[in-house]
Short mmCIF file of C-alpha atoms in Angstrom, two decimals:
data_model
loop_
_atom_site.label_atom_id
_atom_site.label_comp_id
_atom_site.label_asym_id
_atom_site.label_seq_id
_atom_site.Cartn_x
_atom_site.Cartn_y
_atom_site.Cartn_z
CA MET E 127 23.48 66.82 -6.40
CA ASN E 128 26.43 67.22 -8.20
CA THR E 129 27.41 64.38 -10.86
CA TYR E 130 29.97 62.34 -7.93
CA GLY E 131 26.63 63.09 -5.70
CA ILE E 132 23.56 60.83 -7.91
CA MET E 133 27.03 58.19 -8.62
CA GLU E 134 27.30 58.10 -5.41
CA ASN E 135 23.92 57.50 -3.96
CA LEU E 136 22.96 55.52 -6.81
CA ALA E 137 26.15 52.91 -5.93
CA ASN E 138 24.98 52.90 -2.28
CA LYS E 139 21.35 51.69 -3.67
CA CYS E 140 22.76 48.53 -6.01
CA MET E 141 24.58 48.32 -2.51
CA ALA E 142 21.35 47.53 -1.15
CA ILE E 143 19.91 45.64 -3.49
CA VAL E 144 23.25 42.94 -4.19
CA SER E 145 23.01 43.23 -0.64
CA LEU E 146 19.46 42.01 -0.45
CA LEU E 147 19.48 39.38 -2.78
CA MET E 148 22.25 37.82 -1.44
CA MET E 149 21.31 37.84 1.90
CA MET E 150 16.90 36.35 -0.25
CA HIS E 151 20.05 33.79 -1.91
CA LEU E 152 20.94 33.02 1.45
CA GLN E 153 17.41 32.05 3.02
CA LEU E 154 16.56 30.22 0.14
CA VAL E 155 19.68 27.76 0.63
CA THR E 156 20.18 27.58 3.77
CA SER E 157 16.05 26.72 3.42
CA SER E 158 16.37 23.27 1.95
CA LYS E 159 17.62 20.56 3.40
CA ASP E 160 20.27 17.77 2.03
CA GLY E 161 18.15 15.27 -0.46
CA ALA E 162 15.69 18.33 -1.37
CA ILE E 163 15.34 18.00 -5.52
CA ARG E 164 14.55 20.11 -8.34
CA LEU E 165 14.49 20.59 -12.13
CA TRP E 166 16.18 23.30 -13.57
CA ASP E 167 15.58 24.03 -16.64
CA GLY E 168 12.98 23.40 -18.41
CA GLY E 169 10.13 24.36 -19.99
CA TYR E 170 7.35 23.46 -18.28
CA GLU E 171 7.89 22.87 -13.73
CA TYR E 172 7.82 18.73 -14.69
CA GLN E 173 9.99 18.51 -16.59
CA GLY E 174 14.50 19.57 -16.89
CA ALA E 175 17.31 19.01 -14.82
CA LEU E 176 17.60 16.82 -11.78
CA GLN E 177 19.56 18.42 -9.20
CA ILE E 178 20.46 16.70 -5.01
CA PHE E 179 20.96 19.38 -1.93
CA HIS E 180 24.02 18.95 -0.21
CA SER E 181 26.15 21.34 1.47
CA ASN E 182 24.42 23.99 0.84
CA ALA E 183 25.09 23.92 -2.78
CA TRP E 184 23.41 21.97 -5.61
CA GLY E 185 24.43 19.59 -8.14
CA THR E 186 23.62 17.87 -9.92
CA VAL E 187 22.77 13.23 -10.63
CA CYS E 188 24.79 11.46 -12.80
CA SER E 189 23.03 9.11 -15.29
CA GLU E 190 25.36 6.30 -14.82
CA GLY E 191 22.48 3.04 -13.04
CA TRP E 192 20.47 5.43 -13.63
CA ASP E 193 16.10 4.59 -14.86
CA PHE E 194 12.68 4.31 -14.78
CA GLN E 195 12.40 3.10 -11.54
CA ASP E 196 14.20 6.00 -10.00
CA ALA E 197 12.23 8.84 -11.47
CA GLU E 198 8.63 7.59 -9.93
CA VAL E 199 11.23 8.31 -7.00
CA ALA E 200 12.15 11.14 -7.53
CA CYS E 201 8.60 12.22 -9.25
CA ARG E 202 6.85 11.71 -6.30
CA GLN E 203 9.25 12.97 -3.98
CA LEU E 204 8.12 16.83 -5.84
CA GLY E 205 4.86 15.26 -5.52
CA TYR E 206 3.79 14.52 -8.74
CA PRO E 207 1.92 11.18 -8.96
CA GLY E 208 4.85 9.64 -11.40
CA ALA E 209 7.10 9.96 -14.35
CA SER E 210 6.25 9.54 -17.95
CA LEU E 211 10.17 10.05 -19.50
CA SER E 212 13.88 9.12 -17.99
CA ASN E 213 17.26 11.01 -19.89
CA THR E 214 15.82 12.98 -22.24
CA GLU E 215 16.70 16.00 -23.18
CA PHE E 216 15.49 18.92 -22.23
CA VAL E 217 18.06 21.04 -21.65
CA THR E 218 21.57 21.51 -23.51
CA GLU E 219 23.34 23.84 -20.59
CA ARG E 220 25.96 21.87 -17.84
CA PRO E 221 24.23 22.98 -15.15
CA ASN E 222 26.69 24.43 -12.93
CA GLY E 223 27.95 22.91 -9.49
CA ASP E 224 29.26 19.23 -8.61
CA VAL E 225 27.88 15.95 -9.33
CA TRP E 226 26.97 14.51 -5.37
CA LEU E 227 25.17 11.03 -6.65
CA LYS E 228 25.43 8.18 -9.10
CA ASP E 229 24.63 4.91 -9.43
CA VAL E 230 21.21 5.84 -8.18
CA HIS E 231 18.80 2.65 -7.53
CA CYS E 232 15.18 2.56 -6.04
CA LYS E 233 13.44 0.43 -5.94
CA GLY E 234 10.48 2.29 -6.63
CA ASN E 235 8.33 1.73 -3.29
CA GLU E 236 11.02 5.46 -1.07
CA GLU E 237 9.69 8.43 -0.82
CA SER E 238 12.65 9.69 -1.32
CA LEU E 239 16.12 9.84 -3.34
CA LEU E 240 17.84 9.43 -0.19
CA ASP E 241 15.32 5.72 0.51
CA CYS E 242 17.85 4.33 -2.11
CA ASP E 243 20.80 2.75 -2.78
CA TYR E 244 23.15 5.11 -3.84
CA GLU E 245 26.65 6.06 -3.85
CA GLY E 246 27.21 9.30 -3.14
CA TRP E 247 28.47 12.23 -1.70
CA MET E 248 30.98 14.16 -4.12
CA ILE E 249 31.98 12.25 -6.98
CA ASP E 250 35.47 12.81 -9.48
CA ASP E 251 34.42 10.13 -11.96
CA GLU E 252 35.81 11.53 -15.14
CA ASP E 253 32.37 9.75 -17.25
CA CYS E 254 30.28 11.46 -15.04
CA LEU E 255 31.70 14.77 -14.39
CA HIS E 256 31.82 15.44 -18.13
CA GLY E 257 28.95 12.91 -19.99
CA PRO E 258 25.73 12.92 -19.31
CA PHE E 259 23.46 14.10 -15.99
CA VAL E 260 20.35 13.21 -15.88
CA GLN E 261 16.99 14.75 -17.32
CA ILE E 262 13.68 13.63 -16.84
CA GLN E 263 9.44 14.56 -17.10
CA CYS E 264 7.13 14.39 -14.54
CA ARG E 265 3.38 13.28 -14.58
CA VAL E 266 0.61 15.55 -15.28
CA SER E 267 -2.26 15.24 -15.19
CA GLY E 268 -4.18 13.49 -17.17
CA TYR E 269 -1.26 11.35 -18.22
CA LEU E 270 -2.14 8.40 -18.99
CA GLY E 271 1.68 7.08 -21.14
CA CYS E 272 2.81 5.81 -24.28
CA ALA E 273 1.00 2.83 -25.95
CA ASP E 274 2.96 1.72 -28.87
CA VAL E 275 0.29 2.08 -32.74
CA THR E 276 0.82 -1.21 -35.59
CA GLU E 277 -0.97 -1.14 -39.05
CA GLY E 278 -5.59 -1.20 -38.71
CA SER E 279 -4.50 -1.00 -34.21
CA SER E 280 -8.05 -0.45 -32.31
CA LEU E 281 -5.66 1.78 -29.47
CA MET E 282 -8.52 4.95 -30.70
CA VAL E 283 -11.33 5.20 -32.09
CA GLY E 284 -12.53 8.70 -33.40
CA THR E 285 -11.06 11.06 -35.75
CA SER E 286 -7.16 11.66 -37.07
CA ILE E 287 -6.46 15.20 -37.41
CA ILE E 288 -3.16 16.69 -39.15
CA MET E 289 -1.66 20.19 -36.83
CA PRO E 290 2.12 20.82 -39.40
CA ASN E 291 2.26 22.16 -35.41
CA LEU E 292 1.66 19.80 -33.53
CA THR E 293 1.51 20.00 -29.41
CA ALA E 294 0.18 17.71 -26.61
CA THR E 295 -1.72 21.14 -25.62
CA ASP E 296 -3.17 21.68 -28.91
CA CYS E 297 -4.72 18.43 -29.48
CA ILE E 298 -6.11 18.00 -26.07
CA ALA E 299 -7.71 21.13 -26.07
CA SER E 300 -8.72 20.85 -29.55
CA CYS E 301 -10.61 17.40 -28.64
CA ARG E 302 -11.98 18.56 -25.70
CA ARG E 303 -13.60 21.46 -27.34
CA ASP E 304 -15.27 18.28 -29.79
CA GLY E 305 -16.61 16.72 -26.78
CA PHE E 306 -14.19 13.80 -27.20
CA PRO E 307 -12.73 12.51 -23.49
CA TYR E 308 -9.18 10.69 -24.83
CA ALA E 309 -6.35 12.07 -26.81
CA ALA E 310 -2.81 11.17 -28.72
CA VAL E 311 -0.33 12.64 -30.13
CA GLN E 312 2.09 11.05 -32.60
CA ALA E 313 4.71 13.24 -33.57
CA PRO E 314 5.49 14.35 -36.31
CA GLU E 315 1.49 16.07 -36.90
CA THR E 316 -1.60 14.11 -35.80
CA CYS E 317 -3.86 14.61 -33.18
CA VAL E 318 -6.80 11.87 -33.10
CA CYS E 319 -9.64 12.06 -30.31
CA GLY E 320 -12.05 9.90 -29.16
CA THR E 321 -12.63 7.09 -27.64
CA LEU E 322 -9.80 3.42 -26.40
CA GLY E 323 -10.07 0.62 -28.66
CA ASP E 324 -8.85 -2.74 -27.30
CA GLU E 325 -7.47 -2.36 -24.02
CA PRO E 326 -4.40 -0.88 -24.12
CA THR E 327 -0.95 -1.55 -22.45
CA PHE E 328 0.36 1.52 -21.36
CA GLU E 329 4.91 1.28 -20.47
CA GLY E 330 6.40 3.17 -18.57
CA GLY E 331 9.96 3.63 -19.28
CA ASP E 332 12.97 5.39 -20.64
CA HIS E 333 11.27 5.90 -24.09
CA VAL E 334 13.85 6.72 -25.67
CA GLU E 335 13.12 5.26 -29.11
CA LYS E 336 9.51 5.73 -28.41
CA CYS E 337 7.73 8.21 -27.27
CA ASN E 338 10.06 11.42 -26.29
CA ARG E 339 10.38 13.42 -29.72
CA THR E 340 9.57 16.41 -29.43
CA CYS E 341 6.77 17.84 -30.93
CA HIS E 342 7.05 20.48 -33.70
CA GLY E 343 5.21 23.52 -32.09
CA ASP E 344 6.52 23.50 -28.24
CA ARG E 345 10.18 21.59 -27.82
CA PHE E 346 9.18 20.80 -24.51
CA GLN E 347 6.47 19.25 -25.64
CA ILE E 348 6.28 15.50 -25.71
CA CYS E 349 4.90 14.31 -28.94
CA GLY E 350 4.87 10.57 -28.73
CA GLY E 351 7.53 8.32 -31.48
CA GLN E 352 6.24 6.89 -35.46
CA SER E 353 5.14 4.40 -34.65
CA SER E 354 3.73 5.06 -31.06
CA MET E 355 2.21 7.24 -28.60
CA ASN E 356 1.09 9.27 -26.07
CA VAL E 357 -1.86 9.31 -24.50
CA TYR E 358 -4.10 11.35 -22.67
CA ASP E 359 -7.63 12.31 -20.47
CA VAL E 360 -9.04 15.84 -21.75
CA GLU E 361 -10.54 15.82 -18.54
CA GLN E 362 -8.14 17.16 -16.83
CA GLY E 363 -7.12 20.55 -17.58
CA SER E 364 -11.04 20.97 -17.34
CA CYS E 365 -12.86 24.06 -15.66
CA GLY E 366 -14.43 22.05 -12.85
CA GLY E 367 -15.03 18.53 -12.83
CA LYS E 368 -15.75 15.91 -9.73
CA TYR E 369 -12.73 12.80 -8.53
CA SER E 370 -13.29 10.14 -6.47
CA GLY E 371 -9.93 7.80 -5.70
CA LYS E 372 -7.24 7.45 -4.04
CA ASN E 373 -4.28 9.29 -6.42
CA ILE E 374 -6.08 13.03 -7.64
CA SER E 375 -4.77 15.47 -9.26
CA ILE E 376 -6.67 18.45 -10.26
CA SER E 377 -5.31 21.42 -12.51
CA SER E 378 -6.33 25.23 -14.09
CA PRO E 379 -7.73 25.29 -17.17
CA GLY E 380 -5.80 23.50 -20.47
CA PHE E 381 -2.26 23.03 -17.58
CA PRO E 382 -0.11 23.18 -19.30
CA GLY E 383 -0.92 25.25 -21.15
CA LYS E 384 -2.61 28.78 -20.96
CA TYR E 385 -5.35 29.48 -18.24
CA PRO E 386 -7.84 32.16 -20.09
CA ALA E 387 -9.00 35.25 -18.56
CA GLY E 388 -11.85 35.73 -16.49
CA PHE E 389 -13.11 31.95 -15.77
CA THR E 390 -14.33 30.47 -12.35
CA CYS E 391 -14.20 27.04 -12.02
CA ARG E 392 -14.68 24.07 -9.59
CA TRP E 393 -14.09 21.15 -8.26
CA GLU E 394 -13.89 18.10 -5.64
CA ALA E 395 -12.51 14.86 -5.27
CA ASP E 396 -13.53 12.19 -2.75
CA VAL E 397 -10.67 10.80 -1.48
CA SER E 398 -12.73 9.29 1.11
CA GLY E 399 -10.69 5.49 0.49
CA ASN E 400 -7.50 6.97 1.74
CA SER E 401 -6.63 6.57 6.43
CA TYR E 402 -3.89 9.35 5.26
CA THR E 403 -3.63 11.71 1.43
CA THR E 404 -0.76 14.24 1.17
CA ILE E 405 -2.00 17.47 -0.84
CA ARG E 406 1.32 19.08 -3.05
CA LEU E 407 1.17 21.37 -4.70
CA PRO E 408 4.09 21.03 -7.09
CA VAL E 409 3.02 23.65 -10.17
CA LEU E 410 2.20 27.14 -9.29
CA ASP E 411 2.30 29.71 -11.30
CA LEU E 412 -0.45 33.04 -11.13
CA VAL E 413 -0.49 36.07 -11.86
CA ASN E 414 -2.01 39.28 -10.39
CA GLY E 415 -5.37 38.66 -9.45
CA ASP E 416 -5.29 34.73 -10.08
CA GLN E 417 -6.90 33.27 -6.61
CA LEU E 418 -6.44 29.65 -5.55
CA THR E 419 -8.84 28.25 -2.78
CA ILE E 420 -8.20 25.56 -1.21
CA THR E 421 -11.49 23.78 1.31
CA VAL E 422 -10.25 20.15 3.61
CA GLN E 423 -12.20 20.17 6.65
CA GLY E 424 -13.65 23.15 6.99
CA GLU E 425 -10.35 25.27 6.81
CA LYS E 426 -9.65 27.04 4.29
CA PHE E 427 -6.00 28.50 1.70
CA VAL E 428 -6.37 30.77 -0.60
CA LEU E 429 -3.57 31.30 -2.95
CA GLY E 430 -2.42 33.95 -4.81
CA HIS E 431 0.12 35.46 -7.26
CA ALA E 432 4.12 35.06 -5.14
CA SER E 433 2.13 32.64 -2.73
CA SER E 434 3.30 29.22 -1.51
CA PHE E 435 2.24 26.18 -0.69
CA GLU E 436 3.92 23.79 1.64
CA LYS E 437 3.48 19.31 2.18
CA ARG E 438 0.15 18.90 3.95
CA VAL E 439 -0.57 15.52 5.55
CA ALA E 440 -4.55 15.05 6.11
CA GLN E 441 -5.76 12.57 8.08
CA SER E 442 -9.03 10.48 7.51
CA ILE E 443 -10.36 13.57 4.86
CA SER E 444 -13.74 12.26 3.20
CA LYS E 445 -13.04 15.97 0.63
CA VAL E 446 -10.99 18.01 -1.03
CA LYS E 447 -12.91 21.34 -2.68
CA VAL E 448 -10.44 23.41 -4.82
CA GLU E 449 -11.89 26.81 -6.44
CA PHE E 450 -10.03 29.29 -8.49
CA THR E 451 -10.11 32.73 -10.19
CA SER E 452 -8.76 33.81 -13.31
CA ALA E 453 -7.46 37.62 -13.42
CA SER E 454 -9.92 39.17 -15.88
CA ASP E 455 -7.41 41.35 -17.25
CA SER E 456 -3.96 38.68 -17.75
CA MET E 457 -4.12 35.12 -20.05
CA GLY E 458 -2.64 33.65 -17.13
CA GLY E 459 0.31 32.54 -15.46
CA GLY E 460 1.35 29.16 -15.12
CA GLY E 461 -1.53 28.17 -13.44
CA PHE E 462 -0.92 24.99 -11.21
CA MET E 463 -1.32 21.27 -10.64
CA LEU E 464 -2.70 19.59 -7.09
CA THR E 465 -2.11 16.46 -6.43
CA LEU E 466 -3.66 14.26 -3.59
CA LEU E 467 -1.23 10.80 -2.92
CA ASP E 468 -2.78 7.63 -1.15
CA ASP E 469 -0.21 8.41 1.93
CA SER E 470 -1.39 5.22 4.04
CA TYR E 471 1.54 2.79 3.05
CA CYS E 472 4.72 1.45 5.25
CA PRO E 473 7.80 2.14 4.27
CA ASP E 474 10.68 -0.64 4.49
CA VAL E 475 12.77 0.15 6.46
CA VAL E 476 16.62 -0.49 7.63
CA VAL E 477 16.81 -3.21 9.86
CA ASN E 478 20.02 -3.38 11.76
CA ASN E 479 21.19 -7.42 11.19
CA GLY E 480 18.03 -8.62 8.94
CA SER E 481 15.17 -7.41 6.91
CA LEU E 482 11.65 -7.07 6.38
CA VAL E 483 10.77 -10.40 3.55
CA LEU E 484 9.38 -7.40 1.36
CA ASP E 485 7.59 -7.59 -1.94
CA ASN E 486 9.63 -5.40 -4.57
CA ASP E 487 5.70 -3.91 -6.53
CA VAL E 488 3.26 -4.21 -3.37
CA MET E 489 3.15 -0.53 -1.13
CA TYR E 490 1.84 -2.14 2.44
CA ARG E 491 -1.13 -0.68 3.83
CA PRO E 492 -2.65 -0.74 7.45
CA GLY E 493 -3.13 -3.95 8.87
CA GLU E 494 -1.06 -6.06 6.78
CA GLU E 495 1.90 -8.22 7.80
CA VAL E 496 5.44 -8.54 6.99
CA GLU E 497 7.92 -11.24 8.22
CA VAL E 498 11.11 -10.60 9.77
CA ASP E 499 14.08 -11.84 8.26
CA CYS E 500 17.84 -11.82 10.88
CA GLU E 501 21.23 -13.43 9.43
CA SER E 502 22.16 -16.17 11.25
CA GLY E 503 23.76 -15.64 14.68
CA PHE E 504 20.49 -13.24 15.59
CA MET E 505 16.59 -13.56 15.87
CA PRO E 506 13.83 -11.46 15.02
CA TYR E 507 12.48 -10.58 18.58
CA ARG E 508 8.67 -10.54 17.04
CA HIS E 509 8.52 -13.39 13.82
CA MET E 510 5.91 -10.51 12.54
CA THR E 511 4.82 -7.10 12.23
CA ALA E 512 2.13 -5.07 10.45
CA CYS E 513 1.88 -1.72 9.16
CA GLN E 514 0.35 0.83 10.83
CA LYS E 515 -2.21 4.12 9.82
CA ASN E 516 0.15 6.46 10.74
CA GLY E 517 2.40 4.55 8.45
CA HIS E 518 4.79 2.87 10.88
CA TRP E 519 5.68 -1.24 11.39
CA HIS E 520 4.36 -2.89 14.70
CA PRO E 521 5.86 -4.76 17.03
CA GLU E 522 9.26 -3.29 15.70
CA PRO E 523 11.09 -4.98 13.53
CA ARG E 524 14.54 -5.85 15.22
CA CYS E 525 16.74 -8.50 15.22
CA VAL E 526 18.50 -9.44 18.69
CA GLU E 527 20.77 -12.01 19.45
CA PHE E 528 20.74 -15.80 19.20
CA ASN E 529 19.85 -17.45 22.38
CA LYS E 530 17.76 -21.20 22.42
CA TRP E 531 15.59 -20.55 24.78
CA THR E 532 13.99 -17.41 24.21
CA SER E 533 14.09 -18.12 20.53
CA TRP E 534 10.49 -17.83 18.86
CA GLU E 535 11.22 -21.39 18.41
CA PHE E 536 11.66 -23.38 21.55
CA ARG E 537 8.18 -20.80 22.29
CA LYS E 538 6.99 -22.37 19.55
CA THR E 539 8.04 -25.71 20.92
CA VAL E 540 6.92 -25.05 24.70
CA LEU E 541 3.20 -23.29 23.44
CA PHE E 542 2.51 -26.76 21.19
CA ILE E 543 3.38 -29.03 24.31
CA ALA E 544 1.39 -27.67 26.85
CA VAL E 545 -1.62 -26.59 24.44
CA ILE E 546 -1.36 -30.74 23.91
CA ALA E 547 -0.91 -31.17 27.78
CA VAL E 548 -3.33 -28.93 28.63
CA SER E 549 -6.20 -30.55 26.42
CA THR E 550 -4.79 -34.67 27.53
CA LEU E 551 -5.38 -33.22 30.33
CA PHE E 552 -8.60 -31.99 30.09
CA LEU E 553 -10.15 -34.19 27.47
CA MET E 554 -8.83 -36.74 31.28
CA PHE E 555 -11.24 -34.35 32.85
CA MET E 556 -14.11 -34.54 30.34
CA LEU E 557 -14.06 -39.12 30.29
CA THR E 558 -13.62 -38.45 34.76
CA ILE E 559 -16.75 -37.31 35.16
CA CYS E 560 -18.77 -38.32 32.24
CA TYR E 561 -17.88 -41.97 33.77
CA LEU E 562 -19.33 -41.21 37.31
CA LEU E 563 -21.82 -39.93 36.19
CA CYS E 564 -22.87 -42.66 33.03
CA GLY E 565 -21.30 -45.49 34.60
CA ASP E 566 -23.36 -44.77 38.03
CA THR E 567 -26.74 -44.80 36.66
CA LYS E 568 -25.75 -47.99 33.95
CA ARG E 569 -25.15 -49.68 37.48
CA LYS E 570 -27.65 -49.18 38.89
CA LYS E 571 -30.57 -49.84 36.06
CA LYS E 572 -28.43 -53.32 36.33
CA GLY E 573 -29.19 -53.86 39.67
CA PHE E 574 -33.57 -53.08 39.41
CA SER E 575 -33.47 -55.48 36.13
CA VAL E 576 -30.65 -58.23 37.36
CA LEU E 577 -33.44 -58.81 40.99
CA VAL E 578 -36.83 -58.40 38.91
CA GLU E 579 -35.66 -60.86 36.66
CA GLU E 580 -34.58 -63.22 39.10
CA SER E 581 -37.95 -62.50 40.82
CA ARG E 582 -39.48 -63.30 37.98
CA TYR E 583 -37.27 -67.61 37.25
CA TYR E 584 -37.01 -68.17 41.59
CA GLY E 585 -41.07 -67.52 42.94
CA ILE E 586 -42.53 -70.73 43.46
CA ASN E 587 -46.13 -71.67 43.12
CA THR E 588 -46.92 -73.18 46.24
CA ASP E 589 -50.16 -74.65 45.17
CA SER E 590 -48.81 -77.46 42.21
CA GLY E 591 -45.43 -77.57 43.16
CA GLU E 592 -44.74 -76.53 40.04
CA PRO E 593 -41.99 -73.49 39.43
CA HIS E 594 -43.93 -70.52 38.39
CA ALA E 595 -44.64 -70.01 34.37
CA HIS E 596 -43.97 -66.29 33.12
CA ASP E 597 -44.78 -64.74 30.00
CA GLY E 598 -46.08 -68.44 29.33
CA GLU E 599 -42.37 -69.75 30.13
CA ALA E 600 -40.98 -71.52 33.13
CA SER E 601 -38.23 -71.24 35.82
CA PRO E 602 -34.85 -72.43 34.03
CA ASN E 603 -33.44 -76.32 35.72
CA LYS E 604 -30.53 -77.35 35.97
CA GLU E 605 -30.63 -78.51 32.83
CA GLU E 606 -31.07 -76.32 30.48
CA TYR E 607 -28.23 -73.91 32.98
CA LYS E 608 -25.71 -76.89 32.40
CA ALA E 609 -26.77 -76.72 28.33
CA VAL E 610 -26.32 -73.17 28.50
CA GLY E 611 -23.01 -73.57 29.87
CA MET E 612 -24.42 -72.06 33.02
CA GLU E 613 -24.33 -73.54 36.91
CA ASP E 614 -27.15 -73.22 38.28
CA PRO E 615 -27.49 -70.16 41.25
CA GLY E 616 -26.19 -71.90 44.50
CA MET E 617 -28.77 -69.74 46.23
CA VAL E 618 -31.26 -72.42 44.69
CA ASP E 619 -31.50 -75.67 45.72
CA GLU E 620 -33.89 -77.60 43.50
CA GLU E 621 -34.21 -80.36 45.90
CA GLY E 622 -32.91 -78.79 49.11
CA ARG E 623 -36.57 -76.38 48.10
CA GLU E 624 -38.68 -79.88 47.48
CA ALA E 625 -37.19 -81.23 50.77
CA SER E 626 -39.00 -77.65 52.62
CA ILE E 627 -41.86 -77.98 51.59
CA PRO E 628 -44.28 -80.32 51.66
CA LEU E 629 -46.73 -81.83 48.78
CA ALA E 630 -50.42 -80.78 49.59
CA SER E 631 -50.75 -84.91 50.65
CA GLU E 632 -48.35 -84.43 53.38
CA VAL E 633 -50.36 -81.05 55.27
CA ASP E 634 -52.74 -81.95 57.93
CA VAL E 635 -55.45 -79.80 56.44
#
């Protein structure tokens, strides 16, 4: 084959490779959806410039109006437990593409940035086009937060190690090796291993002047500040373990550093307290020969080099088992980070002509109720709505045009009157029954008593002509009746009685 033929053949192969790459790029682009986000050009997968996808292109987010609550939402959308740093420079070169968003304002409990308030999509603000863009670091396994350290502080009780080339991963590995449960890094070269002393207050926020100093040994790792420490739980990143809770992270040994070869590690996570659990792998960077196996509800997912794992939401699971084997001929890649996050909540929803009366700091769980508030001229279809296990509100929160005959206030008034009326009728019915039953019994007893009394007081002793004596007492006469204010009963006529009954001397024997 001559030189021309060789060059033509090489050119054809190059064109084929370029076409293949273009097709792969097109497939990658079209597989993304509007609102998808990613971190670009950081030293680790969990940090970098924030990019958002729109109109088949990736663009940046203007840092104007951006705060830590926005970073929390972005990191959870990516599959991390939350954010650790915001507005910290990891990237020096500006990403290509348009500025899609600015003035993002999140409450902190949204599922994605598009659920927040924002200004977008095409931003032509000169300060945004040429000014700072959003850069964040998401929370990795074991990171507890940033804490102030003052003279004599008992944040950590243990031992200090001076590391001229300090990195967070080296400090954590050293503390784990020596059997300490916690590690803390403080710029420029202090590593502290030990236990937590007084209950520390871990801060969230931008940490611009507190915990954002880079480590001497790795500019992509953060080593606290002059008077503050970044604190880690060294159990995360170990080879195996058991965890329980609503939000759990499991990472490869030594994460985010390189893991050793020839190890098999096993973990077990108990998330039985969740109604729904979202399973994500925000970091998955294995080398040839590595194998990661995730077992959920009897179903196994076996992952290796170049594998991918789609977000999975599982209902009412109890145990998740994880097994990782590192290749014997490799020192490992970037490793992996698996997150099991509680997804059993109902997010805020848009209610036409109204809203839900939500507490900004609360994520509503199944069974909790929230009031529906409507604008003037409208009324709630149902006054209260409840969070369901499926993550939806029921009854559907909506506002309808106000009608006093069907309004909640009118229905409450009618219901109150109906309850009073029914209660009154029931009381009257019970009183009537009681009168009929109890009154008749009393009358019978009273009549019987009168007859007994009359027989006692008006019997005549025919032998003596004197009234009968009962229990040592004589029957009352007319004067005695008058003395107590009573007239002699008409049926008793003493004169007539004396005239009609002859004396004993007048009777012929």
